[in-house]
Backbone as numpy.savetxt, mean C-alpha at the origin, in Angstrom:
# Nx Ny Nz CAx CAy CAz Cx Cy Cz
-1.43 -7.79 1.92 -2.25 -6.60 1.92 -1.38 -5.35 1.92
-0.82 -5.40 2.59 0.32 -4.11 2.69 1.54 -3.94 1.22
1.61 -4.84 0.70 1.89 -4.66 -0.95 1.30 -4.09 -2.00
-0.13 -4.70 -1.44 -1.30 -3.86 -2.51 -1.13 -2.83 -1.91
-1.25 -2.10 -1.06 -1.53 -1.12 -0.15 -0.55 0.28 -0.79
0.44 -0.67 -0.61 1.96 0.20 -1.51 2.07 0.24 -2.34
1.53 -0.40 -3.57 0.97 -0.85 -4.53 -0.18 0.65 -5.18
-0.92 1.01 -4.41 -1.73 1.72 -4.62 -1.13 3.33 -4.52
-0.54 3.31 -3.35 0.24 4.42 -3.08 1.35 4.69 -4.10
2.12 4.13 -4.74 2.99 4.62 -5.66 2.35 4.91 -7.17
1.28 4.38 -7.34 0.36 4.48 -8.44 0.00 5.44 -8.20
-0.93 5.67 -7.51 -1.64 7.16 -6.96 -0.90 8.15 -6.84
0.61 8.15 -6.96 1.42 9.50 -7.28 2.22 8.99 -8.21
2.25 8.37 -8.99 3.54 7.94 -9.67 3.28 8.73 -11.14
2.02 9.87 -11.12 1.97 10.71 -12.29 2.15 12.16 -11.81
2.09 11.91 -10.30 2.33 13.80 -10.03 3.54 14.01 -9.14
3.78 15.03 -8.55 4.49 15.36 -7.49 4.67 15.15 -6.67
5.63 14.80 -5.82 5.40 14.30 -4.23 5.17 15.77 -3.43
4.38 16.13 -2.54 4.60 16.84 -1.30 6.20 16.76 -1.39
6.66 18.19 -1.15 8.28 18.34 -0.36 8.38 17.55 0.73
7.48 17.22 1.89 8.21 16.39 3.25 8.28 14.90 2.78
8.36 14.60 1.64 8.13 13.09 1.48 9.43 12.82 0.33
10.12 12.21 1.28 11.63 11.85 0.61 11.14 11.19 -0.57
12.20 11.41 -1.46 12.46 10.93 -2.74 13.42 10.10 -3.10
13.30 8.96 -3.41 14.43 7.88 -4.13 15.00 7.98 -5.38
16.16 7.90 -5.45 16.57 7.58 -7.26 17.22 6.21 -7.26
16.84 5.70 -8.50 17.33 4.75 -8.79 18.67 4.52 -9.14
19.60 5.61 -9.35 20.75 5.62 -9.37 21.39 5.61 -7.90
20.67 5.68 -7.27 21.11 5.56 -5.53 21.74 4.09 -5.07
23.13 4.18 -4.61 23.45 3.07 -4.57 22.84 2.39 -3.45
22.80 2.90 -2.74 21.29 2.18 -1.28 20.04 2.80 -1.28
19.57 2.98 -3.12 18.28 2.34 -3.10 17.37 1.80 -2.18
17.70 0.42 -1.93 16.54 -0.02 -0.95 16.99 0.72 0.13
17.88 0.99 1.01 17.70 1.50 2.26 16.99 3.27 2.28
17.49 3.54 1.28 15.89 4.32 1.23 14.56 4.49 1.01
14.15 3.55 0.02 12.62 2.95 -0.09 12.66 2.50 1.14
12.86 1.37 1.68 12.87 1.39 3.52 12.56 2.28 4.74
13.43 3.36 4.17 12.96 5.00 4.94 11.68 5.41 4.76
11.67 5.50 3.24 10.26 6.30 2.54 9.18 6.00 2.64
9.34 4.63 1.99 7.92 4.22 1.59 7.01 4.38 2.72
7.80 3.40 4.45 6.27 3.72 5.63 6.49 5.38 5.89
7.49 6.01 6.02 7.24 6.99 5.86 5.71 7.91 5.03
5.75 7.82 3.84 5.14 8.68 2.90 3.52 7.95 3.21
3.66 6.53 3.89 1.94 6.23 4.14 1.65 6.95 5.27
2.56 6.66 6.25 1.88 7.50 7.39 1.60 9.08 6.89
2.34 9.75 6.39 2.43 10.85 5.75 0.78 11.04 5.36
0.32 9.76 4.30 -0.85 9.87 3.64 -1.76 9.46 4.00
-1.97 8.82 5.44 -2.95 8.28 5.76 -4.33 8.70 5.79
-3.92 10.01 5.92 -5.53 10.39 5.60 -6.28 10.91 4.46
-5.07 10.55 3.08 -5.31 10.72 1.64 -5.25 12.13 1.33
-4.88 12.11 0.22 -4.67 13.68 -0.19 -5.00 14.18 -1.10
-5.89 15.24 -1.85 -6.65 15.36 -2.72 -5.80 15.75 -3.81
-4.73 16.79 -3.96 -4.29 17.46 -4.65 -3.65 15.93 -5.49
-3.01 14.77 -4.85 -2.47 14.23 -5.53 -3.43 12.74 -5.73
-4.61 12.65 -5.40 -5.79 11.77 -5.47 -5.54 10.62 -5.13
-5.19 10.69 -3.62 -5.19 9.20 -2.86 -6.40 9.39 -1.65
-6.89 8.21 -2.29 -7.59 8.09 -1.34 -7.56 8.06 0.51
-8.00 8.44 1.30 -7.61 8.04 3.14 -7.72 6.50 2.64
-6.08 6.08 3.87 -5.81 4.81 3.73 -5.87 4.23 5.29
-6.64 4.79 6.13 -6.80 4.67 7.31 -8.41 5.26 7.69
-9.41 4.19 7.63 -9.09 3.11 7.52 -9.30 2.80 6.51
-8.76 1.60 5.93 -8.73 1.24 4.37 -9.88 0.39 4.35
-10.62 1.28 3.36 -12.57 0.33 2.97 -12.25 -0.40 2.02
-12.49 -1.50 2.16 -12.70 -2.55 0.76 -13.99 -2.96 1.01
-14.78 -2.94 -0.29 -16.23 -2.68 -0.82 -16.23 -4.38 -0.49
-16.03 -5.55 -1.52 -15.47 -6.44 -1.71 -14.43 -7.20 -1.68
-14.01 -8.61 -1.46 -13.28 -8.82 -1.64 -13.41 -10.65 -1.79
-13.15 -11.52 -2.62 -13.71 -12.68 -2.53 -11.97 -13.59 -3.34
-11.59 -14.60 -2.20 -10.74 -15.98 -2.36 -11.29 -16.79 -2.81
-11.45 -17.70 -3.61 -11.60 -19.32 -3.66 -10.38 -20.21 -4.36
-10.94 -21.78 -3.37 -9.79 -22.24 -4.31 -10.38 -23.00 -5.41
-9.78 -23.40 -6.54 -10.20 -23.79 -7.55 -9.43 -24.65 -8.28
-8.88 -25.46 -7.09 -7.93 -26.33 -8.09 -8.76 -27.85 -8.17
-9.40 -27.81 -8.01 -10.44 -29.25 -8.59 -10.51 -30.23 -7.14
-10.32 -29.93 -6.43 -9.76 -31.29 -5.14 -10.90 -30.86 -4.80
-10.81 -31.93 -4.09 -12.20 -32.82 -2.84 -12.72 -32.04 -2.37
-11.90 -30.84 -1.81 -12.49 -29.76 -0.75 -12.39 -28.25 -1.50
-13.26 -27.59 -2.12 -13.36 -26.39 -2.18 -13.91 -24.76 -1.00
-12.82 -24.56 -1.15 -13.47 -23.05 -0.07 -13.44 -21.65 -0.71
-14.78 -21.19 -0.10 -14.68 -20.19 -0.99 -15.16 -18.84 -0.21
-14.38 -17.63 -0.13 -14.67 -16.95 1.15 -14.70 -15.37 0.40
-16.01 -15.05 0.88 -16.62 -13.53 0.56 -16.53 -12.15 1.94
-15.82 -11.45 1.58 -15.86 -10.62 2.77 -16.55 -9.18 1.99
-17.40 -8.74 2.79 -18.42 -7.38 2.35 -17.54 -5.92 3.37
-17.53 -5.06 2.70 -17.62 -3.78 3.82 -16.16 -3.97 4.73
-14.81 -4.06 4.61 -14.42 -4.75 5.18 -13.62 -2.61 5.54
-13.22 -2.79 6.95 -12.82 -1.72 7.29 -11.29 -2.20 8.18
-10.03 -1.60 7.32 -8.59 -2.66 7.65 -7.67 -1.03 8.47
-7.56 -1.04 10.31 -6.99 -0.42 10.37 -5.23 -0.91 10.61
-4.48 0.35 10.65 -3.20 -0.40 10.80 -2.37 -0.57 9.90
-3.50 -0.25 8.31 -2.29 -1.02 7.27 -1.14 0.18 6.76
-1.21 1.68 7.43 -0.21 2.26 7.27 1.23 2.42 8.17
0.73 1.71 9.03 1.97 1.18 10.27 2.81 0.06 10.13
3.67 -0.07 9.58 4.69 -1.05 8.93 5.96 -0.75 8.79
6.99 -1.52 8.74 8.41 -1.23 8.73 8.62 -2.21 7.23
9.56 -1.74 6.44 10.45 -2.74 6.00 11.48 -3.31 6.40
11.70 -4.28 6.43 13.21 -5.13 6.94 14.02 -5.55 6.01
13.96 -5.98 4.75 14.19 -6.37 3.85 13.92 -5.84 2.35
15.16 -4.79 1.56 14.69 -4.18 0.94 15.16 -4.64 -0.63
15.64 -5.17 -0.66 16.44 -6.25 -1.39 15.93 -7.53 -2.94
């Protein structure tokens, strides 16, 4: 969840500007990841409560309308699990450990 999460967040600005308080990475950076590491929980907490100018939605708490698993690989036992309205706090509180 917190991939999608980040996932969404770099999409959701990855056509405009960052806010100045929200560090910036280059890819020519030779510790790269140890700055995505810095940034990234950085710039959620930053956004948690979404920001219009750059059209992210508040990610605290994060609404998912829908959301539906099943498995479908043909075996004996199928499960299949529907969650409605689902309200996820927390998912901007995270560290990376591993940036690599």
């Amino acid at each position: 969840m917190r991939i999608l999460l980040l996932s969404l967040v770099l999409v959701g600005v990855s056509s405009k500007s960052l806010p100045p308080e929200i560090q910036k990475c280059r890819k020519s950076d030779p510790k790269l990841g140890d700055c995505l590491a810095k940034s990234v929980p950085d710039a959620a907490g930053r956004l948690k409560q979404g920001n219009k100018d750059l059209g992210i939605f508040p990610l605290e708490p994060l609404v998912i309308e829908k959301i539906e698993f099943g498995n479908s690989s043909g075996g004996a036992v199928g499960v299949r699990q529907v969650y409605e309205n689902l309200k996820l706090f927390g998912a901007t509180n995270f560290t990376i450990s591993d940036s690599e």
